[in-house]
Amino acid sequence: MLGWISWNITLDAWWQPTDRETVSQILDLLNIEPGDVVYDLGCGDGRFLTRAVKNYDAEAVGIEIDPVRVVMSWIRIFSTGTFSRASVVMGNMYNKDLREADAVVLFLSGDANEKLSPKLNRELKPGTKIVSYYHELPDWSPVKREKNKDGYNIYLYER
């Protein structure tokens, strides 16, 4: 357990589960259409993935580096019956191909957003929507900014 906690300290974002209302607000902001492919980078327990499938008829892909959270995501996916359209890839989000994404969810650190910014600009197709919860995406101009019920910023960007 201590090893897992120590390893998590080295990651670019701490896991902090997002409340249901904010998950819905973020996904609504993305204006997801049926069949859209939604990526959640650092997907944690998979709550965005299952909600995108169930409520928006999307395909959902999570990328998560922590094996414990990958298992948590798969448990959520199977328990909600969304396994035919939601998946989790274990690995480093900086090394995964994002070209298939129609929408991307980020709830990461400011440092992670800074590292991802050029990759998103390089790989995402024009029109792809990105929502970043809490931290801005450097070198991008938000097309919209909202606050959640607790007053935290949610930024919408479009490639």
XYZ file of C-alpha atoms in Angstrom:
159
model
C 0.000 0.000 0.000
C 2.768 2.444 0.900
C 4.487 1.680 -2.414
C 1.287 2.451 -4.351
C 0.807 5.738 -2.476
C 4.451 6.707 -3.048
C 4.199 5.887 -6.760
C 1.017 7.967 -7.086
C 2.858 11.002 -5.730
C 5.037 10.919 -8.862
C 2.056 11.134 -11.248
C 0.979 14.370 -12.944
C -2.427 14.462 -11.290
C -3.865 13.234 -8.025
C -7.062 11.283 -8.289
C -9.986 13.263 -6.984
C -13.389 11.855 -7.925
C -15.668 14.348 -9.674
C -19.184 14.698 -8.293
C -22.150 13.560 -10.416
C -23.467 17.060 -11.088
C -20.096 18.282 -12.371
C -19.666 15.163 -14.529
C -23.004 15.944 -16.190
C -22.136 19.640 -16.544
C -18.818 18.801 -18.226
C -20.357 16.275 -20.615
C -23.222 18.658 -21.437
C -20.699 21.389 -22.218
C -19.033 19.085 -24.756
C -22.347 18.856 -26.651
C -21.764 15.172 -27.362
C -23.650 13.663 -30.300
C -24.607 9.962 -30.533
C -21.630 7.979 -31.797
C -19.030 10.593 -30.812
C -15.801 9.206 -29.397
C -15.064 10.686 -25.980
C -11.612 10.318 -24.431
C -10.995 10.803 -20.717
C -7.287 11.269 -20.020
C -6.501 10.036 -16.540
C -9.943 8.441 -16.312
C -9.751 7.433 -12.646
C -12.703 5.191 -11.830
C -14.376 5.584 -15.232
C -17.347 7.714 -14.203
C -17.073 9.996 -17.263
C -16.832 6.972 -19.556
C -19.963 5.238 -18.331
C -21.981 8.465 -18.215
C -20.928 9.385 -21.782
C -22.145 5.991 -23.012
C -25.369 5.825 -21.006
C -26.546 9.428 -21.243
C -25.102 10.591 -24.560
C -24.925 7.384 -26.638
C -21.196 7.939 -27.189
C -18.226 5.647 -27.500
C -15.818 6.232 -24.600
C -12.117 5.546 -24.133
C -10.285 6.095 -20.883
C -6.533 6.253 -20.532
C -5.195 5.575 -17.062
C -1.677 4.828 -15.837
C -2.565 3.576 -12.349
C -3.418 -0.156 -12.414
C -5.663 0.146 -9.344
C -7.773 2.783 -11.050
C -7.830 0.779 -14.289
C -9.417 -2.075 -12.330
C -11.843 0.386 -10.708
C -12.808 1.667 -14.167
C -13.396 -1.828 -15.528
C -15.544 -2.695 -12.508
C -17.662 0.425 -13.117
C -17.893 -0.303 -16.855
C -19.015 -3.901 -16.321
C -21.376 -3.082 -13.446
C -23.125 -0.393 -15.523
C -23.380 -2.577 -18.624
C -21.443 -0.149 -20.805
C -18.639 -2.550 -21.740
C -19.692 -2.760 -25.390
C -18.970 0.962 -25.926
C -16.595 1.945 -23.118
C -13.014 0.819 -22.633
C -9.976 1.654 -20.565
C -6.427 1.545 -21.843
C -3.703 1.211 -19.261
C -0.817 3.450 -20.124
C 0.705 6.873 -20.269
C -1.616 9.478 -21.809
C 1.360 11.304 -23.306
C 2.124 8.263 -25.474
C -1.383 7.332 -26.632
C -2.835 8.274 -30.009
C -5.754 10.692 -29.641
C -6.645 11.199 -33.312
C -9.970 9.344 -33.056
C -11.338 11.659 -30.355
C -14.339 13.890 -31.007
C -14.236 15.134 -27.407
C -11.628 15.028 -24.639
C -12.099 15.353 -20.872
C -9.215 16.614 -18.714
C -9.184 16.815 -14.933
C -5.453 16.931 -14.466
C -2.842 19.208 -12.937
C -1.725 22.462 -14.487
C 1.626 20.811 -15.276
C -0.094 17.916 -17.055
C -2.194 20.332 -19.111
C 0.956 22.194 -20.087
C 2.651 18.973 -21.226
C -0.467 17.850 -23.134
C -1.154 21.160 -24.868
C 1.153 20.627 -27.898
C 0.053 16.982 -28.254
C -3.615 17.965 -28.329
C -2.900 20.666 -30.894
C -0.898 18.251 -33.030
C -3.141 15.157 -32.850
C -6.727 16.300 -32.503
C -8.709 16.934 -35.654
C -10.300 20.341 -36.222
C -13.597 20.660 -34.385
C -12.612 18.363 -31.519
C -13.903 19.710 -28.224
C -11.871 19.653 -25.027
C -13.077 20.356 -21.522
C -10.578 20.993 -18.767
C -11.888 21.017 -15.234
C -10.170 23.322 -12.769
C -6.982 24.120 -14.737
C -6.703 26.094 -17.966
C -5.063 24.628 -21.036
C -1.978 26.776 -21.780
C -1.711 28.322 -25.242
C -5.413 27.725 -25.929
C -8.255 30.235 -25.701
C -11.432 28.881 -24.142
C -14.576 29.307 -26.199
C -16.585 29.117 -22.990
C -15.981 29.096 -19.255
C -18.433 28.003 -16.594
C -18.279 27.414 -12.872
C -19.533 24.265 -11.237
C -21.726 24.289 -8.131
C -18.647 24.689 -5.925
C -17.306 27.642 -7.924
C -14.523 25.754 -9.759
C -13.818 26.625 -13.372
C -14.701 24.415 -16.310
C -13.075 25.466 -19.584
C -14.338 24.490 -23.027
C -11.887 24.570 -25.940
C -12.238 23.647 -29.569
C -9.416 22.478 -31.830
